Coordinates of C-alpha atoms and ligand atoms in Angstrom, one line a residue:
M1 CA 102.2 96.5 98.5
P2 CA 104.9 96.2 96.0
D3 CA 104.4 98.0 92.7
A4 CA 107.1 96.9 90.5
A5 CA 106.3 100.5 89.0
G6 CA 106.5 102.7 91.7
H7 CA 109.1 104.3 91.6
L8 CA 109.1 105.8 88.1
P9 CA 108.6 109.1 88.3
F10 CA 105.9 108.7 85.3
Y11 CA 103.8 106.0 87.0
Y12 CA 100.6 108.1 88.6
G13 CA 98.8 104.9 90.4
S14 CA 96.2 104.8 89.9
I15 CA 94.4 107.6 87.6
S16 CA 91.8 107.1 85.0
R17 CA 92.0 107.3 80.7
A18 CA 91.0 111.0 81.0
D19 CA 93.2 111.6 83.7
A20 CA 96.1 110.8 81.6
E21 CA 95.4 112.6 78.6
E22 CA 94.3 115.5 81.0
F23 CA 98.1 115.2 82.0
L24 CA 99.5 114.6 78.4
K25 CA 97.4 117.2 77.2
L26 CA 99.0 119.5 80.1
A27 CA 102.1 118.2 78.8
G28 CA 102.6 119.5 75.5
M29 CA 100.8 116.7 73.7
M30 CA 104.1 116.1 71.7
D31 CA 104.9 112.7 69.2
G32 CA 106.7 110.2 71.9
L33 CA 105.1 112.2 75.6
F34 CA 103.9 109.0 76.6
L35 CA 102.8 108.0 81.1
L36 CA 102.9 104.7 83.3
R37 CA 99.1 104.1 85.0
Q38 CA 97.8 100.8 87.0
C39 CA 95.6 98.4 85.1
L40 CA 91.9 97.8 87.7
R41 CA 91.7 94.8 85.6
S42 CA 95.0 92.7 85.8
L43 CA 96.8 91.9 89.4
G44 CA 100.2 94.0 89.0
G45 CA 99.4 95.2 85.4
Y46 CA 99.4 98.4 83.7
V47 CA 98.6 100.2 80.1
L48 CA 100.9 103.0 79.3
S49 CA 99.0 106.3 77.2
V50 CA 101.2 107.5 74.5
V51 CA 100.5 110.9 72.6
F52 CA 101.2 110.2 68.9
N53 CA 99.9 112.8 66.0
L54 CA 97.9 114.4 68.9
Q55 CA 96.3 111.4 69.0
F56 CA 96.5 109.4 72.4
H57 CA 96.9 105.8 72.3
H58 CA 96.6 103.7 75.7
Y59 CA 98.3 100.2 75.7
S60 CA 97.9 97.5 78.6
V61 CA 101.4 96.2 79.8
E62 CA 100.3 92.6 80.9
R63 CA 102.3 90.5 84.3
Q64 CA 102.6 87.3 83.2
L65 CA 102.4 84.2 85.2
S66 CA 106.3 84.1 84.9
G67 CA 106.6 87.5 86.4
T68 CA 107.5 89.1 82.8
Y69 CA 106.0 92.3 81.7
V70 CA 104.4 92.2 77.9
I71 CA 102.5 94.7 75.2
Q72 CA 100.1 91.8 74.0
G73 CA 102.2 90.9 70.6
G74 CA 105.5 92.2 71.9
K75 CA 108.3 90.9 73.1
P76 CA 108.1 90.4 77.5
H77 CA 110.5 92.1 79.3
C78 CA 111.6 91.9 83.2
G79 CA 109.7 95.2 84.5
P80 CA 108.2 97.5 83.8
A81 CA 111.1 99.9 83.5
E82 CA 112.9 98.1 81.3
L83 CA 109.7 98.1 79.3
C84 CA 109.3 101.3 78.5
E85 CA 113.1 101.2 78.6
Y86 CA 113.1 99.3 75.0
Y87 CA 110.2 100.7 73.7
S88 CA 112.0 104.3 74.1
K89 CA 114.3 102.9 71.4
D90 CA 112.4 100.1 68.8
A91 CA 109.1 101.5 68.3
D92 CA 108.0 97.5 67.5
G93 CA 104.6 97.6 67.1
L94 CA 103.5 101.0 69.1
C95 CA 102.6 104.2 67.1
C96 CA 106.1 105.7 67.8
V97 CA 108.4 105.3 69.5
L98 CA 108.4 106.6 73.6
R99 CA 110.6 110.6 73.5
R100 CA 109.9 111.4 76.1
P101 CA 108.2 110.6 79.5
C102 CA 105.9 113.0 81.0
N103 CA 106.6 113.3 84.8
R104 CA 104.3 113.7 87.9
P105 CA 104.0 117.8 88.4
S106 CA 105.7 118.2 91.9
G107 CA 102.4 117.7 94.3
V108 CA 100.8 115.3 92.0
E109 CA 101.1 111.3 94.5
C110 CA 101.3 108.0 92.4
Q111 CA 97.4 107.5 93.1
P112 CA 96.8 104.1 94.9
G113 CA 94.7 101.8 93.3
I114 CA 91.4 100.6 94.9
F115 CA 92.7 96.8 95.0
D116 CA 95.8 97.7 96.8
N117 CA 93.9 99.4 100.2
I118 CA 91.7 96.3 99.4
R119 CA 95.2 94.0 99.4
D120 CA 96.7 95.2 102.3
N121 CA 93.6 95.2 104.8
M122 CA 93.2 91.4 103.1
L123 CA 96.4 90.7 103.6
R124 CA 96.4 91.9 107.3
E125 CA 92.8 89.9 108.2
Y126 CA 94.5 87.1 106.7
V127 CA 97.9 86.5 108.3
K128 CA 95.7 88.1 111.9
Q129 CA 93.5 84.5 111.6
T130 CA 95.4 82.3 110.3
W131 CA 98.3 82.7 112.4
K132 CA 96.1 84.2 115.5
L133 CA 99.0 87.3 115.5
E134 CA 99.0 90.2 118.0
G135 CA 100.8 93.5 117.7
D136 CA 104.5 92.9 116.3
A137 CA 104.3 89.3 116.1
L138 CA 101.7 90.6 113.2
E139 CA 102.8 93.4 111.4
Q140 CA 106.8 91.9 111.5
A141 CA 104.9 88.5 109.6
I142 CA 103.3 91.0 106.7
I143 CA 106.1 92.9 106.3
S144 CA 108.3 89.7 106.1
Q145 CA 105.8 87.3 104.1
A146 CA 104.1 90.3 102.4
P147 CA 104.9 87.6 98.7
Q148 CA 103.9 84.6 100.4
V149 CA 101.1 85.5 101.8
E150 CA 99.5 87.3 98.9
K151 CA 100.0 84.8 96.4
L152 CA 97.9 82.3 98.5
I153 CA 95.2 84.6 99.1
A154 CA 95.1 85.4 95.4
S155 CA 94.4 81.8 95.1
T156 CA 91.7 81.6 98.2
A157 CA 90.3 84.7 99.3
H158 CA 87.3 85.0 98.4
E159 CA 86.6 81.6 100.2
K160 CA 86.2 84.4 103.2
M161 CA 84.7 86.8 101.8
A162 CA 80.8 87.5 102.7
W163 CA 79.3 87.1 99.0
Y164 CA 81.4 83.7 98.7
H165 CA 79.1 80.7 98.8
G166 CA 80.6 78.0 98.2
N167 CA 78.8 75.2 96.4
T168 CA 75.6 76.2 95.1
S169 CA 72.8 75.0 93.3
R170 CA 70.4 77.8 90.9
D171 CA 67.6 77.3 92.8
E172 CA 69.3 78.2 96.0
A173 CA 70.5 80.9 95.1
E174 CA 67.3 82.7 94.2
R175 CA 65.9 81.1 97.4
K176 CA 68.9 83.1 99.4
L177 CA 68.4 86.1 97.3
Y178 CA 64.5 86.4 97.9
S179 CA 64.6 85.8 101.0
G180 CA 64.7 88.6 103.3
A181 CA 64.2 92.5 101.1
Q182 CA 65.5 92.6 98.1
P183 CA 67.8 95.9 96.8
D184 CA 68.9 96.0 93.5
G185 CA 72.5 94.3 93.1
K186 CA 72.5 92.2 96.1
F187 CA 74.3 89.9 94.7
L188 CA 76.1 86.7 95.9
I189 CA 79.0 84.2 94.1
R190 CA 78.9 80.9 93.6
E191 CA 80.7 77.4 93.0
R192 CA 78.1 75.2 90.6
K193 CA 78.1 72.3 90.8
E194 CA 79.6 69.5 88.1
S195 CA 82.1 71.9 86.2
G196 CA 83.7 73.4 89.6
T197 CA 83.5 76.8 87.9
F198 CA 82.0 79.8 89.3
A199 CA 78.9 82.2 88.8
L200 CA 77.1 85.5 90.2
S201 CA 74.0 85.4 91.2
I202 CA 72.1 88.9 91.4
I203 CA 69.0 90.5 92.0
Y204 CA 67.6 93.7 89.8
G205 CA 63.7 94.6 90.3
K206 CA 62.8 92.2 91.7
T207 CA 63.9 89.3 89.5
V208 CA 67.5 86.7 90.2
Y209 CA 69.7 86.9 87.2
H210 CA 72.4 84.5 86.9
Y211 CA 75.7 84.8 84.6
K212 CA 78.1 82.2 83.9
I213 CA 81.9 83.6 85.6
E214 CA 84.6 82.4 82.7
H215 CA 87.7 80.1 83.4
D216 CA 89.9 80.5 80.3
K217 CA 93.4 78.6 79.5
S218 CA 95.5 80.9 81.3
G219 CA 93.4 80.9 84.9
K220 CA 91.3 84.4 84.0
N221 CA 88.1 85.3 85.4
S222 CA 85.3 87.2 83.2
I223 CA 81.9 87.6 82.4
P224 CA 81.4 86.0 79.0
E225 CA 82.4 89.1 77.1
G226 CA 83.6 90.8 79.6
T227 CA 87.3 92.2 81.1
K228 CA 89.5 89.1 82.8
F229 CA 90.6 89.5 86.3
D230 CA 93.2 87.6 87.7
T231 CA 91.1 86.3 91.0
L232 CA 87.5 86.1 91.4
W233 CA 88.1 88.9 94.4
Q234 CA 88.8 91.3 91.6
L235 CA 86.2 90.7 89.5
V236 CA 83.5 91.3 92.4
E237 CA 85.1 94.6 93.7
Y238 CA 85.6 95.9 89.9
L239 CA 81.8 95.1 88.9
K240 CA 80.4 97.0 92.3
L241 CA 82.2 100.1 90.0
K242 CA 80.9 99.2 86.7
S243 CA 78.5 96.3 85.1
D244 CA 80.8 95.8 82.6
G245 CA 77.7 93.8 81.4
V246 CA 75.9 92.6 84.2
I247 CA 72.0 94.4 84.8
T248 CA 73.6 96.2 87.4
T249 CA 76.6 97.5 89.6
L250 CA 76.7 94.9 92.3
K251 CA 76.2 96.0 96.0
E252 CA 75.5 94.5 99.1
P253 CA 76.7 90.7 99.5
C254 CA 73.9 88.6 100.4
P255 CA 75.0 87.1 103.5
N256 CA 76.2 83.3 103.6
G257 CA 75.3 83.3 106.9
S258 CA 79.3 81.8 108.5
T259 CA 80.6 86.1 107.7
S260 CA 80.1 88.8 108.8
A261 CA 80.7 91.8 107.3
G262 CA 83.3 91.8 104.3
I263 CA 85.5 89.6 105.3
C264 CA 85.0 86.6 107.0
S265 CA 85.8 85.9 110.4
V266 CA 85.4 81.5 110.8
R267 CA 89.4 80.2 110.2
P268 CA 90.0 79.4 106.6
T269 CA 89.6 77.0 105.4
L270 CA 93.8 75.8 105.1
P271 CA 96.0 73.7 103.0
T272 CA 96.9 70.7 105.4
Y273 CA 100.1 70.7 106.3
R274 CA 98.9 74.2 108.0
Q275 CA 96.7 72.3 110.1
A276 CA 98.7 69.9 111.3
S277 CA 101.0 71.7 114.5
S278 CA 103.6 69.3 114.2
N279 CA 107.3 70.7 115.3
L280 CA 107.6 72.2 111.5
D281 CA 111.2 73.7 112.0
G282 CA 114.1 72.5 109.9
Y283 CA 111.4 71.2 107.7
T284 CA 111.6 72.0 103.8
P285 CA 109.0 70.6 101.5
E286 CA 109.9 70.0 98.4
P287 CA 109.8 73.1 95.3
S288 CA 107.0 71.7 93.5
L289 CA 107.0 72.2 90.0
G290 CA 104.1 74.6 89.2
G291 CA 104.7 76.4 93.1
E292 CA 101.6 74.9 93.8
T293 CA 102.2 73.8 97.4
P294 CA 102.3 76.9 99.5
R295 CA 105.6 76.9 101.4
I296 CA 106.1 76.9 105.6
L297 CA 106.0 80.3 106.4
P298 CA 108.3 81.2 109.5
M299 CA 104.5 81.7 111.2
D300 CA 104.0 78.1 110.6
T301 CA 106.7 77.0 112.6
S302 CA 106.5 76.8 116.5
V303 CA 109.4 79.6 117.0
Y304 CA 107.7 82.7 115.4
D305 CA 106.2 84.0 118.4
S306 CA 106.7 84.3 121.5
P307 CA 106.3 81.2 123.8
Y308 CA 105.5 83.5 126.5
S309 CA 102.7 85.3 124.5
D310 CA 100.8 82.5 125.9
P311 CA 98.5 84.4 129.2
E312 CA 98.9 81.0 130.9
E313 CA 102.8 80.2 130.2
V314 CA 103.6 84.0 131.1
K315 CA 102.1 83.6 134.5
E316 CA 105.0 80.9 135.2
R317 CA 107.4 82.9 133.5
K318 CA 111.3 82.5 136.2
V319 CA 114.4 83.8 134.3
F320 CA 115.7 81.1 136.7
L321 CA 114.5 77.2 134.9
K322 CA 114.1 74.1 137.1
R323 CA 116.5 72.3 136.1
E324 CA 113.8 69.3 136.0
L325 CA 112.0 70.2 133.6
L326 CA 115.0 70.5 130.9
M327 CA 116.2 67.2 129.4
I328 CA 119.6 67.3 127.8
D329 CA 120.0 65.6 124.8
E330 CA 123.6 64.1 124.0
V331 CA 123.5 65.6 120.4
E332 CA 125.5 68.5 120.5
L333 CA 124.9 71.3 118.1
G334 CA 128.2 73.6 117.9
S335 CA 130.8 74.6 120.5
G336 CA 132.8 78.1 121.6
N337 CA 135.1 79.1 124.0
F338 CA 132.7 78.8 127.0
G339 CA 131.9 75.6 125.8
C340 CA 128.9 73.4 123.7
V341 CA 125.7 74.0 122.2
K342 CA 123.2 70.9 122.9
K343 CA 120.2 70.4 121.6
G344 CA 117.1 69.7 125.3
V345 CA 113.8 69.8 125.2
Y346 CA 113.2 72.0 127.9
K347 CA 108.9 71.3 129.9
M348 CA 106.7 74.2 129.9
K349 CA 103.2 74.2 131.2
R350 CA 101.1 73.1 128.3
R351 CA 103.5 72.5 125.6
Q352 CA 107.3 71.2 125.3
I353 CA 109.9 72.6 123.6
D354 CA 112.7 71.7 121.6
V355 CA 115.9 74.0 122.7
A356 CA 119.4 74.9 121.9
I357 CA 121.0 74.9 125.7
K358 CA 124.7 76.7 126.0
I359 CA 126.9 74.4 128.5
L360 CA 129.3 76.5 130.5
K361 CA 132.0 74.6 131.1
M362 CA 133.8 72.8 133.7
E363 CA 136.9 73.1 133.7
S364 CA 137.9 76.9 133.1
E365 CA 140.2 78.6 134.7
N366 CA 138.4 82.1 135.1
Q367 CA 135.1 80.2 136.1
K368 CA 133.7 83.7 138.0
S369 CA 134.5 85.6 133.9
V370 CA 133.2 83.4 132.0
K371 CA 130.1 83.6 133.9
D372 CA 129.5 86.6 134.7
E373 CA 130.2 87.0 130.5
M374 CA 126.9 84.6 130.1
M375 CA 125.1 86.1 132.6
K376 CA 125.5 89.4 130.7
E377 CA 124.3 87.6 127.5
A378 CA 121.5 86.1 129.0
E379 CA 120.6 89.8 131.0
I380 CA 120.4 91.3 127.2
M381 CA 118.4 87.9 126.0
H382 CA 116.1 88.5 128.3
Q383 CA 115.5 91.5 126.5
L384 CA 114.6 90.8 123.3
D385 CA 112.0 89.7 121.7
N386 CA 111.4 89.3 118.0
P387 CA 110.6 86.7 115.6
Y388 CA 113.6 87.4 113.9
I389 CA 116.0 86.7 116.8
V390 CA 117.1 84.0 119.3
R391 CA 114.7 84.5 122.4
M392 CA 116.1 82.6 125.5
I393 CA 113.9 80.4 127.3
G394 CA 115.6 80.8 130.5
V395 CA 119.4 80.3 132.8
C396 CA 119.4 76.7 134.4
Q397 CA 121.8 76.8 137.4
A398 CA 122.6 73.3 137.8
E399 CA 126.1 71.0 137.4
C400 CA 127.1 73.7 135.3
L401 CA 125.2 77.4 133.9
M402 CA 122.8 76.7 131.3
L403 CA 121.3 79.1 128.9
V404 CA 119.1 77.6 127.2
M405 CA 117.4 79.6 124.0
E406 CA 115.0 78.5 120.8
M407 CA 116.5 76.5 118.6
A408 CA 117.7 76.8 115.3
S409 CA 117.6 73.3 113.8
S410 CA 119.2 74.3 110.1
G411 CA 121.8 76.3 111.9
P412 CA 124.6 79.3 111.0
L413 CA 123.7 81.1 107.5
N414 CA 127.0 80.6 106.5
K415 CA 127.2 76.4 106.5
F416 CA 124.0 76.3 105.2
L417 CA 124.6 78.0 102.5
S418 CA 128.3 76.4 101.0
A419 CA 126.9 72.6 101.8
K420 CA 123.9 73.9 99.6
K421 CA 125.3 76.2 96.6
D422 CA 123.0 74.6 93.5
E423 CA 119.9 74.4 96.0
I424 CA 119.3 78.1 97.2
P425 CA 118.6 80.6 94.2
V426 CA 119.4 84.6 95.0
N427 CA 115.9 85.5 95.9
N428 CA 115.9 82.9 98.9
I429 CA 119.2 84.9 100.0
V430 CA 117.7 88.4 100.0
E431 CA 114.9 87.0 101.7
L432 CA 116.6 85.7 104.5
M433 CA 119.0 88.4 104.6
H434 CA 115.7 91.2 104.8
Q435 CA 114.7 89.1 107.6
V436 CA 118.0 89.8 108.9
S437 CA 118.1 93.2 108.4
L438 CA 114.3 93.3 110.9
G439 CA 116.2 91.4 113.7
M440 CA 118.5 94.0 112.9
K441 CA 116.0 97.0 113.1
Y442 CA 114.6 96.2 115.9
L443 CA 117.7 95.5 118.0
E444 CA 118.0 99.8 116.9
E445 CA 115.0 100.8 118.1
H446 CA 115.4 99.2 121.4
N447 CA 118.6 100.4 121.6
F448 CA 121.3 97.5 121.6
V449 CA 124.0 96.6 119.8
H450 CA 125.0 93.4 118.7
R451 CA 129.3 94.2 117.8
D452 CA 128.8 90.2 116.2
L453 CA 126.4 90.1 113.6
A454 CA 128.2 87.6 110.5
A455 CA 126.9 85.0 108.8
R456 CA 127.8 82.3 111.1
N457 CA 125.5 83.6 114.1
V458 CA 122.4 84.0 112.0
L459 CA 121.2 80.8 112.4
L460 CA 118.3 79.0 110.3
V461 CA 115.1 77.8 111.7
N462 CA 114.4 76.5 108.0
Q463 CA 115.7 77.5 104.4
H464 CA 112.8 80.4 104.9
Y465 CA 113.6 81.6 108.4
A466 CA 116.9 83.0 109.9
K467 CA 117.0 84.8 113.5
I468 CA 119.8 86.6 114.8
S469 CA 122.1 85.0 117.7
D470 CA 124.7 85.4 119.8
F471 CA 124.4 87.9 122.1
G472 CA 128.0 86.9 124.0
L473 CA 129.4 90.5 122.8
S474 CA 125.5 93.2 122.8
K475 CA 125.1 96.1 124.8
A476 CA 122.2 97.4 125.9
L477 CA 123.1 101.8 125.5
A478 CA 121.2 103.8 128.1
A479 CA 118.8 105.5 126.8
D480 CA 120.4 109.0 125.9
D481 CA 123.8 107.2 124.7
S482 CA 124.4 106.1 120.9
Y483 CA 127.1 104.4 121.1
Y484 CA 129.8 102.3 124.0
K485 CA 132.7 102.5 124.1
A486 CA 135.2 99.3 125.3
R487 CA 137.2 99.7 127.9
T488 CA 139.7 97.6 126.4
G489 CA 140.1 95.9 122.6
G490 CA 139.6 92.5 123.0
K491 CA 139.2 89.3 120.8
W492 CA 137.5 90.9 117.9
P493 CA 136.1 90.0 114.6
L494 CA 138.2 92.6 112.9
K495 CA 136.9 91.3 109.6
W496 CA 133.6 92.3 110.6
Y497 CA 134.3 95.5 111.9
A498 CA 133.9 98.9 110.9
P499 CA 137.0 101.7 111.1
E500 CA 135.9 103.5 114.6
C501 CA 134.8 100.7 116.0
I502 CA 138.8 99.7 115.2
Q503 CA 140.2 102.7 115.7
Y504 CA 138.3 104.2 118.4
R505 CA 136.6 101.6 120.0
K506 CA 133.3 102.7 119.2
F507 CA 130.2 100.0 118.7
S508 CA 126.9 101.9 117.6
S509 CA 124.2 100.6 115.4
R510 CA 125.6 102.2 113.2
S511 CA 129.1 99.9 113.2
D512 CA 126.8 97.0 113.7
V513 CA 125.1 98.4 109.8
W514 CA 128.2 97.8 108.7
S515 CA 129.4 94.3 110.0
Y516 CA 125.4 94.2 108.4
G517 CA 127.1 94.8 105.2
I518 CA 130.0 91.9 105.4
T519 CA 127.3 89.8 106.3
M520 CA 125.6 90.4 103.4
W521 CA 128.7 89.5 101.5
E522 CA 129.2 87.1 103.4
A523 CA 125.6 85.1 102.3
F524 CA 125.6 86.3 98.2
T525 CA 129.4 84.3 98.1
Y526 CA 127.0 82.0 100.0
G527 CA 129.7 81.8 103.0
Q528 CA 132.8 82.6 101.9
K529 CA 135.2 84.1 104.6
P530 CA 135.7 87.8 103.4
Y531 CA 139.1 90.0 102.7
K532 CA 140.5 86.5 102.3
K533 CA 144.0 87.5 101.5
L534 CA 144.4 90.1 104.3
K535 CA 145.0 89.5 108.4
G536 CA 142.5 90.5 110.7
P537 CA 144.5 94.2 111.4
E538 CA 145.6 95.0 107.8
V539 CA 141.3 95.2 106.5
L540 CA 141.7 98.9 108.4
N541 CA 144.1 99.5 106.2
F542 CA 142.8 98.3 103.0
I543 CA 139.0 100.0 103.5
E544 CA 141.3 103.7 104.3
R545 CA 142.8 103.5 100.9
N546 CA 139.8 103.4 99.9
E547 CA 139.0 99.4 98.7
R548 CA 136.4 97.4 99.7
L549 CA 135.2 93.8 99.1
A550 CA 134.1 93.1 95.2
C551 CA 131.0 92.0 94.0
P552 CA 130.3 87.9 94.6
T553 CA 129.3 86.4 91.0
D554 CA 125.4 87.2 90.1
C555 CA 125.1 89.0 92.9
P556 CA 122.5 91.5 91.9
K557 CA 123.4 95.2 91.6
E558 CA 120.4 96.9 94.4
M559 CA 122.4 94.1 96.5
Y560 CA 126.2 94.9 95.9
D561 CA 124.9 99.0 96.1
L562 CA 123.2 98.4 99.2
M563 CA 126.8 96.3 100.9
L564 CA 129.0 99.0 100.1
A565 CA 126.5 102.4 101.5
C566 CA 126.4 99.6 104.9
W567 CA 131.0 100.1 104.5
T568 CA 130.1 103.9 104.0
F569 CA 133.6 105.2 106.2
K570 CA 131.6 108.1 108.0
M571 CA 130.1 106.5 110.9
E572 CA 127.4 109.7 109.7
N573 CA 127.0 108.7 106.6
R574 CA 126.1 105.0 106.7
P575 CA 122.5 104.0 106.5
N576 CA 120.9 103.2 109.1
F577 CA 118.7 99.9 110.3
E578 CA 115.4 101.5 109.4
N579 CA 117.0 102.5 105.9
V580 CA 118.5 99.6 105.4
E581 CA 115.5 97.2 105.9
S582 CA 113.6 99.6 103.6
R583 CA 115.7 99.1 100.9
M584 CA 116.2 95.2 101.1
R585 CA 112.0 95.2 101.1
V586 CA 111.9 97.2 98.1
Y587 CA 114.5 95.2 96.9
Y588 CA 112.9 91.8 98.1
Y589 CA 109.5 93.0 97.1
S590 CA 110.0 93.3 93.8
I591 CA 111.6 89.7 93.1
A592 CA 110.0 88.0 95.5
D593 CA 107.4 86.6 92.6
K594 CA 109.6 86.0 89.9
T595 CA 112.8 84.5 91.0
D596 CA 110.3 82.0 91.7
D597 CA 108.2 81.5 89.4
A598 CA 111.5 80.9 86.4
S599 CA 112.7 78.5 88.7
A600 CA 110.0 76.9 88.4
A601 CA 109.2 77.4 85.1
S602 CA 112.8 76.3 84.2
A603 CA 112.0 73.0 86.2
K604 CA 109.3 72.1 83.9
E605 CA 111.3 72.6 81.3
T606 CA 114.2 69.9 81.8
T607 CA 111.6 67.4 83.3
S608 CA 109.6 67.0 80.1
T609 CA 112.5 66.4 77.5
Ligands
ADP1 P1 129.9 81.9 120.3 O1 130.3 83.0 121.2 O2 130.7 80.4 120.7 O3 129.5 81.9 119.0 P2 127.3 81.0 119.6 O4 126.4 81.4 120.0 O5 127.3 81.6 118.2 O6 128.9 80.6 120.6 O7 126.6 79.2 119.1 C1 127.3 78.6 118.7 C2 127.9 77.4 117.7 O8 126.3 76.8 118.5 C3 126.6 78.3 116.9 O9 127.3 78.1 116.1 C4 125.2 77.1 116.6 O10 125.9 76.3 116.0 C5 125.3 76.3 118.0 N1 123.7 77.4 118.0 C6 124.0 78.7 119.1 N2 122.7 78.9 119.4 C7 121.7 78.0 118.9 C8 120.4 77.9 118.7 N3 119.5 78.7 118.8 N4 119.9 76.7 117.8 C9 120.9 75.9 117.1 N5 121.7 76.2 117.2 C10 122.2 77.0 118.1
MG2 MG1 128.6 82.9 117.2

């Protein structure tokens, strides 16, 4: 999971205080020598270890709810790197300024913390159970929604743990602990009746002890006088390692009846909207001030998993759909050369789904070739199945030829962003573009080139869920081909094309990466048109002069740097989608919670005045 310090050479991950001191000794003990390590107590916190006068000083760096980092009594900083940078100029209360980073010696890896592993497993289990996902759909959900799901888990995860007994009185807890074997350290956590706070009950020497768990104003949990934790489950994990004032360390959980080992196997209690399986696509909840109501995640919508993931539906699956199962609305969603796209409903065996229907114009002169093109598009789409790609349901040949697709009701990304300029924060754009990179990585892995990636062809299911669409120009590459060579030029989106496409009609995943860069630029400019002053054929000249689109206003540097990388002239030196997705992911994780909280905080400010 995201570790804001993961990239720092002087960050050691989860090492003990003694180990930190050992590394500092090895590096020479000069004044101002420092390193950073993970804090076991607070979610996302660190410890800064500094040498001064041949002595060690350890400062705990807390991550605050706003997503900023502080050393107690000091100023907040937006990240651990920025914090260290600050203290390298001004001691501001520390023993001395940070002079020399004690970098990890070669061969010494950053140590994953106990919580990193637990968190990853919990995340996986939570997503699996909550949305009943498997295989690729599960992996993609974890990758794309980790920051959001982590927030959900942090506050509710204890409810799913074997040791959590909910509303249980002190007497009941004793009855439970005394029944059966009574090994030292057998424990449970319960909710205390009136107060809504929690308590730990643990057995030691055949006697049950009870500890109240305090919940302070900032939301932290602790055994009185003990270490404070962001979440109950962290407290439990920590007390398994260190007794921290409790009579003994926690050992085996006292089973609560409904659970198997470790993580509960029953469906967790979910906020009501998650249980209502009505069609949530297109619905965007109001942003809540305290960030309390979790938002609709892609997995909550009906278009996340393939409609054919249901084995009952697969039995009936055919490319050609029966006309009588398709209802076409008059509402037009969009149009193009081929005809128009209409809204509709398709009746599957077990449920009805909203669909978008691309309808071929009847009266076109070259009916045959347009028809062939549409069938080619259908053939490509039929082979694709990814949450971030618009899926085809099938083709229907009736009054005209129709391509039936999943519905993405919030429409094209460029239009959406230009209409909602003031409402959509930059981190929302990063999130959506990360999803596009996931869909493109899938295409790259499966040897498809899109050839028309642009913001107009990224459709939104809702404000937080994007899908790639329009496979009208796409090609499947033969297994050992790395590019497709177009025989002739055509009506091409030149402003989105890499130099080799225009010069040699060579199309590959690397040329799609170039288009991805342009799509990013469109997104971060909230739907502006690229190279406004140039005509399509002039763009190549502009690129050859080594000029590029300028950085959009307020676009984060990391994102513009990635665009520039996508616009590397030589395709061999350009990143592929595997690289692009990983860079998007790192940046998205690093800002995902930060900006959310910041905007929530500023919203609060304005309402209270
Ligand atoms: P073209 O090849 O003409 O660009 P597209 O496939 O991009 O055709 O579709 C044209 C328009 O129709 C889109 O811009 C969008 O507004 C609408 N549209 C297409 N597919 C869908 C869909 N699956 N869900 C919702 N709207 C769609
Ligand atoms: Mg299009």
